[in-house]
PDB file of N, CA and C in Angstrom:
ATOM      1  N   UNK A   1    -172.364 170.355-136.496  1.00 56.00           N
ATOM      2  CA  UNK A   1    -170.913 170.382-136.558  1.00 56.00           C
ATOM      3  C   UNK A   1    -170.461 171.711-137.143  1.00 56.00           C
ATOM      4  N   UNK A   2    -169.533 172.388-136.489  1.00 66.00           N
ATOM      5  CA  UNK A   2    -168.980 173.442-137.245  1.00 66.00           C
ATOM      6  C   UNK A   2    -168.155 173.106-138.402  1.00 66.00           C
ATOM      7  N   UNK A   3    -168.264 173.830-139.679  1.00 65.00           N
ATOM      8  CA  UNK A   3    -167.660 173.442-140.910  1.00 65.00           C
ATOM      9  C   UNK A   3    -165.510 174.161-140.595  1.00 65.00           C
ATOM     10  N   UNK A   4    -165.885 174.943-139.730  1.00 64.00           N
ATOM     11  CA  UNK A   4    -163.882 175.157-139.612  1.00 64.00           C
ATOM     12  C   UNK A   4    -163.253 174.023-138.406  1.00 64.00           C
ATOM     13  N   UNK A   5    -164.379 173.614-137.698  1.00 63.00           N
ATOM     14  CA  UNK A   5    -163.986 172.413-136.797  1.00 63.00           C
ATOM     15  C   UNK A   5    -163.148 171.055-137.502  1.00 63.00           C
ATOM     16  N   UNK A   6    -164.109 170.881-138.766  1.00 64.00           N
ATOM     17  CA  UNK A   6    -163.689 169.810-139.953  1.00 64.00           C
ATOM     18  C   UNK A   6    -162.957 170.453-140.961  1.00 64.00           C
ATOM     19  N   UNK A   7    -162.634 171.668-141.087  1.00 62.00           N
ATOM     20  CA  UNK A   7    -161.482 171.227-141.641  1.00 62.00           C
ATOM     21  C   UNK A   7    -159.921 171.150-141.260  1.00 62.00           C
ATOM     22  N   UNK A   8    -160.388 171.771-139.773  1.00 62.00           N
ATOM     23  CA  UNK A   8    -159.043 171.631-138.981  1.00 62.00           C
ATOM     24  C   UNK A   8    -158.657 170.287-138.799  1.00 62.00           C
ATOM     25  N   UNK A   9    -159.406 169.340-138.865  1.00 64.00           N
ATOM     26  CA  UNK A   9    -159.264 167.853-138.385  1.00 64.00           C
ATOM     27  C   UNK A   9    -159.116 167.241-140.138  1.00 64.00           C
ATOM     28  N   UNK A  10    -159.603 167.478-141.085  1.00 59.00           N
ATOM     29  CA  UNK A  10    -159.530 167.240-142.343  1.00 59.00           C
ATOM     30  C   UNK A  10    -158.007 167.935-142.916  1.00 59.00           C
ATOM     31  N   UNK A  11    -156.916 168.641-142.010  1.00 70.00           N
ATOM     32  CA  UNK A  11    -155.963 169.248-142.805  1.00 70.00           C
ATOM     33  C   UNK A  11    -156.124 170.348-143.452  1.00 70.00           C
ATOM     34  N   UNK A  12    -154.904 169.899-144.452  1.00 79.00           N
ATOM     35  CA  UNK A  12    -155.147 170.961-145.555  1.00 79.00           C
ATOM     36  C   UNK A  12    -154.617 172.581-145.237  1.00 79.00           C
ATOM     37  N   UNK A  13    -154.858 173.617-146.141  1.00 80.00           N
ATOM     38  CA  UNK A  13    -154.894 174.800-146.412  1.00 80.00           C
ATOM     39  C   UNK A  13    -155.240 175.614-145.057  1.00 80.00           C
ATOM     40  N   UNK A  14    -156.448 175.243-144.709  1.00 81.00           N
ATOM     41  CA  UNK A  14    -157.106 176.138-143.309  1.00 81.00           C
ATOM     42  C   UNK A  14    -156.506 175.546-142.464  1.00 81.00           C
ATOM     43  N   UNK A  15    -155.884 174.352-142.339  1.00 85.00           N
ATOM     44  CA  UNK A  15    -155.372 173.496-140.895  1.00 85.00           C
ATOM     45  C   UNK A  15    -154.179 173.965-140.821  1.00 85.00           C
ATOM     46  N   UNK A  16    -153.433 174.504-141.828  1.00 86.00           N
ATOM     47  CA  UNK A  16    -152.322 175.317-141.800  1.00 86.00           C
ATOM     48  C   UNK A  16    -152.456 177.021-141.512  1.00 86.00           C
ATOM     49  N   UNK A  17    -152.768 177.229-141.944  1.00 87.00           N
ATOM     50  CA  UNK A  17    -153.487 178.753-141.767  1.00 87.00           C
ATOM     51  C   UNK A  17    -153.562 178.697-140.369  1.00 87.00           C
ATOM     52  N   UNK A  18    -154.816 178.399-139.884  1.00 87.00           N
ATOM     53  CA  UNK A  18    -155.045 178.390-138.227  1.00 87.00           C
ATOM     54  C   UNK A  18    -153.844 178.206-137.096  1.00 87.00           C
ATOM     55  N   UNK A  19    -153.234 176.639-137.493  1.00 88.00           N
ATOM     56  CA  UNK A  19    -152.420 176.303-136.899  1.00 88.00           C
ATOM     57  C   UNK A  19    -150.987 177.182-137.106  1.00 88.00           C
ATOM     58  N   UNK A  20    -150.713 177.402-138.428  1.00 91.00           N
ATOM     59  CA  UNK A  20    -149.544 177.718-138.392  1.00 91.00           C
ATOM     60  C   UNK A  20    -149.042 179.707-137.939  1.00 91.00           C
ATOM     61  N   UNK A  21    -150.069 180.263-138.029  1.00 94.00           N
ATOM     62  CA  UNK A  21    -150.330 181.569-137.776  1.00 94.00           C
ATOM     63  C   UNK A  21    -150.060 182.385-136.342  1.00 94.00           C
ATOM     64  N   UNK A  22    -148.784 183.129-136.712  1.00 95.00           N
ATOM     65  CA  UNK A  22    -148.262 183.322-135.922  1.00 95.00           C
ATOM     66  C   UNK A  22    -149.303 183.786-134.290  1.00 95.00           C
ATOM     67  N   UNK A  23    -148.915 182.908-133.217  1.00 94.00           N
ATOM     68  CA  UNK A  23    -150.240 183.134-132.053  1.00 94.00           C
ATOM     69  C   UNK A  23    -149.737 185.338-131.527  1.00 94.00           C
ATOM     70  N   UNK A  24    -149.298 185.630-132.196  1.00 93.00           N
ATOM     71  CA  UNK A  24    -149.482 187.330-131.862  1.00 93.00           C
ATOM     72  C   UNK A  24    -150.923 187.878-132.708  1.00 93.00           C
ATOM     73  N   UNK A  25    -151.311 187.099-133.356  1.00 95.00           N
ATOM     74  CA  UNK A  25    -152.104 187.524-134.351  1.00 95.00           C
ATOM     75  C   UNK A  25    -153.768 186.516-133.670  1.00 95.00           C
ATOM     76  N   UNK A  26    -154.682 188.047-132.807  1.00 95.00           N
ATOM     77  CA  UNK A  26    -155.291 188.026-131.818  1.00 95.00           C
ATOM     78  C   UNK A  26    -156.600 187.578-132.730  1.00 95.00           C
ATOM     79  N   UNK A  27    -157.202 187.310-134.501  1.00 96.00           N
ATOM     80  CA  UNK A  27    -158.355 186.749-134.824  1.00 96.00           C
ATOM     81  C   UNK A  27    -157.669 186.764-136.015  1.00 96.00           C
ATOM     82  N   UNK A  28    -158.456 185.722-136.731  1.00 95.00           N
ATOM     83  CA  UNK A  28    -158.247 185.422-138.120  1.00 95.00           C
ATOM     84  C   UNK A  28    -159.200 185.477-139.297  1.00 95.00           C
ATOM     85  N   UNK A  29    -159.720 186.235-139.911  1.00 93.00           N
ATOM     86  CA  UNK A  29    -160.740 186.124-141.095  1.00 93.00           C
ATOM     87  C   UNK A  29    -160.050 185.561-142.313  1.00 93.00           C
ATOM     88  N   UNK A  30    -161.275 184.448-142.506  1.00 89.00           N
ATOM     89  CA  UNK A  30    -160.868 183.555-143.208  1.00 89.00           C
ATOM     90  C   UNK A  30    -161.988 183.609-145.042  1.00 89.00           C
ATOM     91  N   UNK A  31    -161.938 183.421-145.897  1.00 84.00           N
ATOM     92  CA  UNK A  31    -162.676 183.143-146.938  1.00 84.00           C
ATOM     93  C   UNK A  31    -162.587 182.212-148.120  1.00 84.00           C
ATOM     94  N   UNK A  32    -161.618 181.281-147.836  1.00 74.00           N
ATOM     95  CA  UNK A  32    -161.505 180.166-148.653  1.00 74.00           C
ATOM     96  C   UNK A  32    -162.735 179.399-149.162  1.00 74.00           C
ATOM     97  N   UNK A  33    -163.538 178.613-148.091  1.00 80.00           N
ATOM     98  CA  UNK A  33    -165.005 178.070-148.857  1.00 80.00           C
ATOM     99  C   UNK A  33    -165.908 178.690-148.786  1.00 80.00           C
ATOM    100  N   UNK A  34    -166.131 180.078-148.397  1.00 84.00           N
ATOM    101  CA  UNK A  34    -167.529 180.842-148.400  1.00 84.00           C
ATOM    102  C   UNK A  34    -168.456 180.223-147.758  1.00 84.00           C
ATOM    103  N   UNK A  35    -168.023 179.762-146.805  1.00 87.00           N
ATOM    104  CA  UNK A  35    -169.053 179.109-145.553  1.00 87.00           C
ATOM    105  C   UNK A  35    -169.117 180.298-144.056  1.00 87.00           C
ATOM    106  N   UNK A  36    -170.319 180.298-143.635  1.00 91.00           N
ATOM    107  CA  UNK A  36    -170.408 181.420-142.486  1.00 91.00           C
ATOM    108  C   UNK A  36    -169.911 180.213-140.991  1.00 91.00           C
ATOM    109  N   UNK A  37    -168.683 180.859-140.464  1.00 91.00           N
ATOM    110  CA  UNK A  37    -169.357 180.052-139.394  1.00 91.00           C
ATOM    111  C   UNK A  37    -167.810 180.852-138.491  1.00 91.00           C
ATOM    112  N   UNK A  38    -168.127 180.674-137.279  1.00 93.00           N
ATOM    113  CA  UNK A  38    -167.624 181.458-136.175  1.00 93.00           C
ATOM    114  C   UNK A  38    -166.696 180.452-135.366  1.00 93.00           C
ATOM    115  N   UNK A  39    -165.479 180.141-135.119  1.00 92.00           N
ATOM    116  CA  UNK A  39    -164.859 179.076-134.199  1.00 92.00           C
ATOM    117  C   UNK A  39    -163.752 179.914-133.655  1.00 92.00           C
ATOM    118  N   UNK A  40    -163.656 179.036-132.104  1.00 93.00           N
ATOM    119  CA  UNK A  40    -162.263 179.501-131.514  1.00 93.00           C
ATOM    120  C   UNK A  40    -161.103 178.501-131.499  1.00 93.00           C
ATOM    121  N   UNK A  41    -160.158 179.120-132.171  1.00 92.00           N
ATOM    122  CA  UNK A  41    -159.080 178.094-132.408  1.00 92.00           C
ATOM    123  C   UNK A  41    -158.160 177.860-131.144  1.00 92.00           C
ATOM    124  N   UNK A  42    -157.481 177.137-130.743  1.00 92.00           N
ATOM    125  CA  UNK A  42    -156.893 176.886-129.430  1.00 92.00           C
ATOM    126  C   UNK A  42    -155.592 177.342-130.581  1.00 92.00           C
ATOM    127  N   UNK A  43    -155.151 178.350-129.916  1.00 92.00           N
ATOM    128  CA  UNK A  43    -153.660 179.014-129.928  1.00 92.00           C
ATOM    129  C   UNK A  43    -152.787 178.361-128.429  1.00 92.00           C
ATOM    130  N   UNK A  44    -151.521 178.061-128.938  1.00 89.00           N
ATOM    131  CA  UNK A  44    -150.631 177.964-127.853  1.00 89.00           C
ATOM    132  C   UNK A  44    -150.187 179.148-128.075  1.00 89.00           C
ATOM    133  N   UNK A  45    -149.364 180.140-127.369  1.00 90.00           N
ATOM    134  CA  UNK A  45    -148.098 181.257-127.047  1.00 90.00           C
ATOM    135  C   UNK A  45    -149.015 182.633-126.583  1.00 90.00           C
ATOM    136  N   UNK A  46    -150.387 182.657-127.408  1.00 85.00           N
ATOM    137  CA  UNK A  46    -151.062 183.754-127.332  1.00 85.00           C
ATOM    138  C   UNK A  46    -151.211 184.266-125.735  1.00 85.00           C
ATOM    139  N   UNK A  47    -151.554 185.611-125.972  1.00 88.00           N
ATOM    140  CA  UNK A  47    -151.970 185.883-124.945  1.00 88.00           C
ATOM    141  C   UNK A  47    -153.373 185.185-123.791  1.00 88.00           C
ATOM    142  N   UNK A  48    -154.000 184.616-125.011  1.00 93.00           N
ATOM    143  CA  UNK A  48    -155.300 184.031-124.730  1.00 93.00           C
ATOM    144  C   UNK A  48    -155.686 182.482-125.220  1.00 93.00           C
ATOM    145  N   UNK A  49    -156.364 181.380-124.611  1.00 95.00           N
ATOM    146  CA  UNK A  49    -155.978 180.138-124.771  1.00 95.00           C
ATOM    147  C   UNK A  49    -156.518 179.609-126.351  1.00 95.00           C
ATOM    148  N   UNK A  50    -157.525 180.515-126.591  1.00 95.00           N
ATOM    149  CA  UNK A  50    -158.508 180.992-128.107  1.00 95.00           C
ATOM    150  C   UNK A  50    -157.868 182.154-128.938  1.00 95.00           C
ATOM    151  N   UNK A  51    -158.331 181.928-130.141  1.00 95.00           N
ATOM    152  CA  UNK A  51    -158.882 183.323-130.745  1.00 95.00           C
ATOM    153  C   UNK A  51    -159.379 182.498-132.029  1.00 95.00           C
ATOM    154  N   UNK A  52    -160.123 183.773-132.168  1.00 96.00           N
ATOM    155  CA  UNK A  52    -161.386 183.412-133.118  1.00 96.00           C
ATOM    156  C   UNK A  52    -161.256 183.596-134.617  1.00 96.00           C
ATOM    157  N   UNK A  53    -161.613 182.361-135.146  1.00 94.00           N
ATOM    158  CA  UNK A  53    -161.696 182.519-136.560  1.00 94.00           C
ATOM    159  C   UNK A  53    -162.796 182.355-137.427  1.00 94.00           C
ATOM    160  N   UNK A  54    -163.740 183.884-137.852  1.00 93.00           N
ATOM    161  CA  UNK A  54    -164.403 183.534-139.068  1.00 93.00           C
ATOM    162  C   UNK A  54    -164.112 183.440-140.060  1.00 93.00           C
ATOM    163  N   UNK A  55    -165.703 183.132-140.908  1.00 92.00           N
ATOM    164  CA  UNK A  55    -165.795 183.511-142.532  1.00 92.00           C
ATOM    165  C   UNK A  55    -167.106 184.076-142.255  1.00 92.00           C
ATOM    166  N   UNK A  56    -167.351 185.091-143.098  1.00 93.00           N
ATOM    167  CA  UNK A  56    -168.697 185.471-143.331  1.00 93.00           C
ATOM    168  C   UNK A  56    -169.392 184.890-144.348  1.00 93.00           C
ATOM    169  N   UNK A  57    -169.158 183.981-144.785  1.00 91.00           N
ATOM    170  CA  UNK A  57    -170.290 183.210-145.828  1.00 91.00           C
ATOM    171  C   UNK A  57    -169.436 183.534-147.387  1.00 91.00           C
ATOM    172  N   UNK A  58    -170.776 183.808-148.002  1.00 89.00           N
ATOM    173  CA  UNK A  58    -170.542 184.481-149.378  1.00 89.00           C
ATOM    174  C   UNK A  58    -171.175 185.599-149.770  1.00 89.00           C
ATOM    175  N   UNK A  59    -170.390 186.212-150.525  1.00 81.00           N
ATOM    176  CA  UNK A  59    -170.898 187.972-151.008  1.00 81.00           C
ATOM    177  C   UNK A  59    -171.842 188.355-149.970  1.00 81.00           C
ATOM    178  N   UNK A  60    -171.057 189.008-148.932  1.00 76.00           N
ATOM    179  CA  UNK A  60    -171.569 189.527-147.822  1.00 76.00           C
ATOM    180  C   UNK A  60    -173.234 189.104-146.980  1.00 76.00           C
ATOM    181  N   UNK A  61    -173.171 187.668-147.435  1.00 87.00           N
ATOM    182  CA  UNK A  61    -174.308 186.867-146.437  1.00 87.00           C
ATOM    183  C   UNK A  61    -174.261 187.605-144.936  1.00 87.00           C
ATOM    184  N   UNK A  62    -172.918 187.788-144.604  1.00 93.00           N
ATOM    185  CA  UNK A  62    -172.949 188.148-142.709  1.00 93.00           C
ATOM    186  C   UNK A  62    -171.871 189.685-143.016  1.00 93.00           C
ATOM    187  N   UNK A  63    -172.204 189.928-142.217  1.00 92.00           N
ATOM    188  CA  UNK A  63    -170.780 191.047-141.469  1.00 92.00           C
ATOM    189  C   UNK A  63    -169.817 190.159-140.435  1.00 92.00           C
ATOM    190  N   UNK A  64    -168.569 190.026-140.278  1.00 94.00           N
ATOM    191  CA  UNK A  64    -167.907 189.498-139.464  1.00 94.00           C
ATOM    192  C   UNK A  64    -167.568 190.587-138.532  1.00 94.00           C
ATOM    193  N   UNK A  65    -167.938 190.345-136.552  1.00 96.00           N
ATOM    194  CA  UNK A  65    -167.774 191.175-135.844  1.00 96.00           C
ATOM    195  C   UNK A  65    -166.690 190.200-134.808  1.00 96.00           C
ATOM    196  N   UNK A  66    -165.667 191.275-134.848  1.00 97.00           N
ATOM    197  CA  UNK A  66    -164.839 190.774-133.592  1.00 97.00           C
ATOM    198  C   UNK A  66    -164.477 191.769-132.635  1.00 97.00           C
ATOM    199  N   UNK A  67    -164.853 191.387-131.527  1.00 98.00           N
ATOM    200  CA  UNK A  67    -164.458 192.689-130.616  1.00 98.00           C
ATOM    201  C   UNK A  67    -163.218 192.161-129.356  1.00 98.00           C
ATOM    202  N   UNK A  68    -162.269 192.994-129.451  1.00 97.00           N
ATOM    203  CA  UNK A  68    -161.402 192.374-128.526  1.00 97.00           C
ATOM    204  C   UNK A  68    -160.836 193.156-127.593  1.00 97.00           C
ATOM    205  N   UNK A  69    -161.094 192.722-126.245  1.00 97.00           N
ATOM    206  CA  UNK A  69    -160.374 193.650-125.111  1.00 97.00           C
ATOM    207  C   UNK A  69    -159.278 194.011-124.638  1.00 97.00           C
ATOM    208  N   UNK A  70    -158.292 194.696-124.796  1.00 96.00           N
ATOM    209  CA  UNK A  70    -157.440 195.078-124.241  1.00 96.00           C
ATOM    210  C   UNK A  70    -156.678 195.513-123.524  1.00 96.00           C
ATOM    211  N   UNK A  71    -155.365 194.665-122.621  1.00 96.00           N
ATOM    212  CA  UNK A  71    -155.227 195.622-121.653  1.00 96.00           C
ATOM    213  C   UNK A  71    -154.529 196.828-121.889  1.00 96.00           C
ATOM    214  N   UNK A  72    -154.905 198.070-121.828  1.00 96.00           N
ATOM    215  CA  UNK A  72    -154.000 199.128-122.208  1.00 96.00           C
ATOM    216  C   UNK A  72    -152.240 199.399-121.280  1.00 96.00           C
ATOM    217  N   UNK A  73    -152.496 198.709-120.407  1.00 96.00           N
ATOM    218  CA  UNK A  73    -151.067 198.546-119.677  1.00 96.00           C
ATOM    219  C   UNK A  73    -150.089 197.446-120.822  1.00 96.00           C
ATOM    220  N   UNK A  74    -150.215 196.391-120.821  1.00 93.00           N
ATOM    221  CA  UNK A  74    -149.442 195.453-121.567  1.00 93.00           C
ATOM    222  C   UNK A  74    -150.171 195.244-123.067  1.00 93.00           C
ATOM    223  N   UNK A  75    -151.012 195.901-123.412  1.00 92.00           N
ATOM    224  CA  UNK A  75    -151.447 195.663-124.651  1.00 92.00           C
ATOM    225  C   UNK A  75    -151.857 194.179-125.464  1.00 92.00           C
ATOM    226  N   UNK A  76    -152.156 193.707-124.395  1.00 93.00           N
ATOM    227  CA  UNK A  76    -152.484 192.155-124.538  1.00 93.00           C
ATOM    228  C   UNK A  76    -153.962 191.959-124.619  1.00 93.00           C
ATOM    229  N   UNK A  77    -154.721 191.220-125.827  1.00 95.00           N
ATOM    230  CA  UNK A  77    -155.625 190.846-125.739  1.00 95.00           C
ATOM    231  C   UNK A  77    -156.219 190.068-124.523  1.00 95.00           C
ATOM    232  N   UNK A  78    -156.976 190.624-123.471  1.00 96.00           N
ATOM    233  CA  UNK A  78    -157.754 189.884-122.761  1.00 96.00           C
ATOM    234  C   UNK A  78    -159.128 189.182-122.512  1.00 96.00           C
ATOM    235  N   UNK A  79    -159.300 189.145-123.856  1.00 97.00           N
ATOM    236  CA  UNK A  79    -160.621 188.644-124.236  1.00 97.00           C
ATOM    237  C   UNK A  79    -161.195 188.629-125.823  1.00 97.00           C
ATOM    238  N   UNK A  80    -161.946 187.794-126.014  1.00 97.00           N
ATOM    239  CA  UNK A  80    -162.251 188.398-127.518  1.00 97.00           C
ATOM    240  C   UNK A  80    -164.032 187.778-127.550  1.00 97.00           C
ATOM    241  N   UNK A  81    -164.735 188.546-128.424  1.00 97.00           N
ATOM    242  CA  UNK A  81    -166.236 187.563-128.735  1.00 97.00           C
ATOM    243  C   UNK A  81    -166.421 188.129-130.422  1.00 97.00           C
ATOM    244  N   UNK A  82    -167.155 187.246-130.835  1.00 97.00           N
ATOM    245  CA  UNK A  82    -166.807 186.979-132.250  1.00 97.00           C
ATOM    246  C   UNK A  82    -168.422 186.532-132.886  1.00 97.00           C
ATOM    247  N   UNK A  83    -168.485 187.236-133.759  1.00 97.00           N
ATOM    248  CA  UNK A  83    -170.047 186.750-134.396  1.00 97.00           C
ATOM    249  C   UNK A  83    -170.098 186.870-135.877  1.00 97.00           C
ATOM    250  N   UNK A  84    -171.112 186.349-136.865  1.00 95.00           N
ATOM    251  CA  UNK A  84    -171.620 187.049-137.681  1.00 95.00           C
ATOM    252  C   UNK A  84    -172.973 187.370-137.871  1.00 95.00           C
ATOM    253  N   UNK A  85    -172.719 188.564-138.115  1.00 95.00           N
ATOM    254  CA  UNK A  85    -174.277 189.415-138.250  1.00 95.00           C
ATOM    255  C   UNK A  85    -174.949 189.164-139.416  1.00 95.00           C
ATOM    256  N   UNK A  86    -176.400 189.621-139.234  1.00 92.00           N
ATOM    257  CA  UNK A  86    -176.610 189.599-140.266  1.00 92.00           C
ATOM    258  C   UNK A  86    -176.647 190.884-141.251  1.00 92.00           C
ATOM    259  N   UNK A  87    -176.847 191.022-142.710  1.00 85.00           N
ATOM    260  CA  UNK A  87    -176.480 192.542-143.069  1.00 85.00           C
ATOM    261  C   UNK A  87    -178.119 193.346-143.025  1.00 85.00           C
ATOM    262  N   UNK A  88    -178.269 194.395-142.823  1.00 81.00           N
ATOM    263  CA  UNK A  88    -179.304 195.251-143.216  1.00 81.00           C
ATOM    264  C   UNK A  88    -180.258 194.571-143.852  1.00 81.00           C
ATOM    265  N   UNK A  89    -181.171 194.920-143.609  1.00 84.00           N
ATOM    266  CA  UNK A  89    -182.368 194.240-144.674  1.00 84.00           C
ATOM    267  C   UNK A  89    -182.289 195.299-145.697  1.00 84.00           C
ATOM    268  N   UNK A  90    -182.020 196.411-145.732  1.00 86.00           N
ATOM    269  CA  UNK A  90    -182.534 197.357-146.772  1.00 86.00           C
ATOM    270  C   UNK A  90    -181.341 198.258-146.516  1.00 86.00           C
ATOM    271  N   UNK A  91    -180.303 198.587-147.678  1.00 84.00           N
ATOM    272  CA  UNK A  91    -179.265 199.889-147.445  1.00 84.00           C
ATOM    273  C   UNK A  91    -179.396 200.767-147.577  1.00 84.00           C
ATOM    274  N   UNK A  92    -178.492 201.857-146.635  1.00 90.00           N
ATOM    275  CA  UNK A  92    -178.933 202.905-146.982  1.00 90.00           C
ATOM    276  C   UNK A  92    -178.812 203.669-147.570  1.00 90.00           C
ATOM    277  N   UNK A  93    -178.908 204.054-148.921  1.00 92.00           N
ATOM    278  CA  UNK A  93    -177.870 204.340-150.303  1.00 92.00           C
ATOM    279  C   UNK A  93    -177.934 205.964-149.874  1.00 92.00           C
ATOM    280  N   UNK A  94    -178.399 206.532-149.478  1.00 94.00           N
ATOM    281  CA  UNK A  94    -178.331 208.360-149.394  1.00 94.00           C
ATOM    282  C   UNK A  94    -176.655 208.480-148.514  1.00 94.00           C
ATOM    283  N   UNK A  95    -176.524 207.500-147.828  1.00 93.00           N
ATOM    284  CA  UNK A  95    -174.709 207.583-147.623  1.00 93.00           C
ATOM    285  C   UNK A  95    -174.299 207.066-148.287  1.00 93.00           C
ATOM    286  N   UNK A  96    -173.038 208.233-148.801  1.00 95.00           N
ATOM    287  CA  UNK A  96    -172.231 207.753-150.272  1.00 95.00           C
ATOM    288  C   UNK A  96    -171.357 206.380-150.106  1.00 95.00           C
ATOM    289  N   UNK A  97    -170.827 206.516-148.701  1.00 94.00           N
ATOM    290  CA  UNK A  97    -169.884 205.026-149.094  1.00 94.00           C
ATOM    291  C   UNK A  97    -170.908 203.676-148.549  1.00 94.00           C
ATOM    292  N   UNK A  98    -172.039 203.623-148.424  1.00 91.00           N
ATOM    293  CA  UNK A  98    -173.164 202.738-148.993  1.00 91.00           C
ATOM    294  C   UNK A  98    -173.122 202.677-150.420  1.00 91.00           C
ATOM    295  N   UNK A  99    -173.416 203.428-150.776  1.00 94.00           N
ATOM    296  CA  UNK A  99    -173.649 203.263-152.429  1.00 94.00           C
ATOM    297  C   UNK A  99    -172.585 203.160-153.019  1.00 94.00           C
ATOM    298  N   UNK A 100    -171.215 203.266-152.995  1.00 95.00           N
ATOM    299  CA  UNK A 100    -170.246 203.148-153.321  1.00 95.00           C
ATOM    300  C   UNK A 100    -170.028 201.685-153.081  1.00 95.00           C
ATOM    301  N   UNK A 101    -169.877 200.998-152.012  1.00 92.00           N
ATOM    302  CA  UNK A 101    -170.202 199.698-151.432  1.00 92.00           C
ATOM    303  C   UNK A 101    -170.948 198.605-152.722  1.00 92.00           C
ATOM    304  N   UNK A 102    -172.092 199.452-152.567  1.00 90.00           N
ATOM    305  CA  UNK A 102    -172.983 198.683-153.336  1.00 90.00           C
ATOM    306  C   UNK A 102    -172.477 198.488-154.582  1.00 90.00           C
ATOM    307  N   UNK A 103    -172.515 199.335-155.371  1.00 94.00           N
ATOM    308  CA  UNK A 103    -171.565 199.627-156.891  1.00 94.00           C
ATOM    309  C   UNK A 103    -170.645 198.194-156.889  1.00 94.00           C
ATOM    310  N   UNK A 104    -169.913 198.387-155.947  1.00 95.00           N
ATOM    311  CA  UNK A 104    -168.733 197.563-156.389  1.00 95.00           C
ATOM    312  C   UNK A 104    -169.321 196.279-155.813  1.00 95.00           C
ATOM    313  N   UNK A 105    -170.510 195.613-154.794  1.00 91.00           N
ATOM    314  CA  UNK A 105    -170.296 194.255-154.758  1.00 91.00           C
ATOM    315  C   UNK A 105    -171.461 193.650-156.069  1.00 91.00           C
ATOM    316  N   UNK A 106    -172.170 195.164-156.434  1.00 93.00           N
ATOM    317  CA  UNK A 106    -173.176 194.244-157.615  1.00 93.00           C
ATOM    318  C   UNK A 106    -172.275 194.060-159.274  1.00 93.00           C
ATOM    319  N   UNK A 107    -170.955 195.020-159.071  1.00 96.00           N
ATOM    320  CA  UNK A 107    -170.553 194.859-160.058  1.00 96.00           C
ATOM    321  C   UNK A 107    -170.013 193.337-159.676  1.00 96.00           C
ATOM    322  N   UNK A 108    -169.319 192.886-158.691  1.00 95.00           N
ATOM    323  CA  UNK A 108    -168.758 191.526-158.273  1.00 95.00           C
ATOM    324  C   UNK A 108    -169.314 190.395-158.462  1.00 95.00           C
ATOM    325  N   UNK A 109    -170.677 190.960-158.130  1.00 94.00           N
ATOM    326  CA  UNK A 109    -171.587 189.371-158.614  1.00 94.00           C
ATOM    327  C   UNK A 109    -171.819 189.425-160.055  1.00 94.00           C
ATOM    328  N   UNK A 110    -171.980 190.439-160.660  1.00 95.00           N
ATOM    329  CA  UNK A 110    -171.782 190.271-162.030  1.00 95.00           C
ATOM    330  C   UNK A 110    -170.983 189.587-162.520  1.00 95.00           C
ATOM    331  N   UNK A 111    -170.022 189.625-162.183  1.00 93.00           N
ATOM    332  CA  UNK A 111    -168.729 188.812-162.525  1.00 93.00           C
ATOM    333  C   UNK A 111    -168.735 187.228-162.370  1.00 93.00           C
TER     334      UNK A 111
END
């Protein structure tokens, strides 16, 4: 079972969010329970009959990837695919905004 499937059907906070979010607004990243999981929400008005809403987990378990097509004539999303990755096994700290990155999510879990 997908965990944003239940809580769309469970209400609440995310059942509003999803549902109530204006359909111009082509994906939604979400982080309320720190659960990873990838769903397409049925939008009415949108350009498209979906769009996709993750979470990437917790403290960067995934990367959230959304890629969405566009038509450059009407500027309308004509497609979207949606994943989460997984992160690097090993970073690459010799690029500064890696290590900068890093800094700030080990200071976070510190916290």
């Amino acid at each position: 079972m997908n965990p944003a499937a239940d809580q769309i059907e469970a209400g609440g906070a995310f059942a509003r969010i999803v549902q109530n979010t204006s359909p111009s607004v082509d994906a939604i990243f979400t982080g309320h329970t720190h659960q990873a999981y990838v769903y397409d929400a049925p939008v009415t008005g949108g350009s498209l009959p979906t769009r996709p809403v993750l979470q990437t987990g917790n403290y960067a378990d995934h990367v959230g990837q959304v890629v969405l097509t566009v038509d450059d004539q009407t500027g309308n999303v004509t497609a979207h695919a949606a994943s989460n990755l997984a992160p690097a096994a090993a970073a690459n700290l010799a690029l500064p905004r890696v290590a900068k990155v890093k800094t700030i999510v080990d200071a976070a879990k510190a916290q």
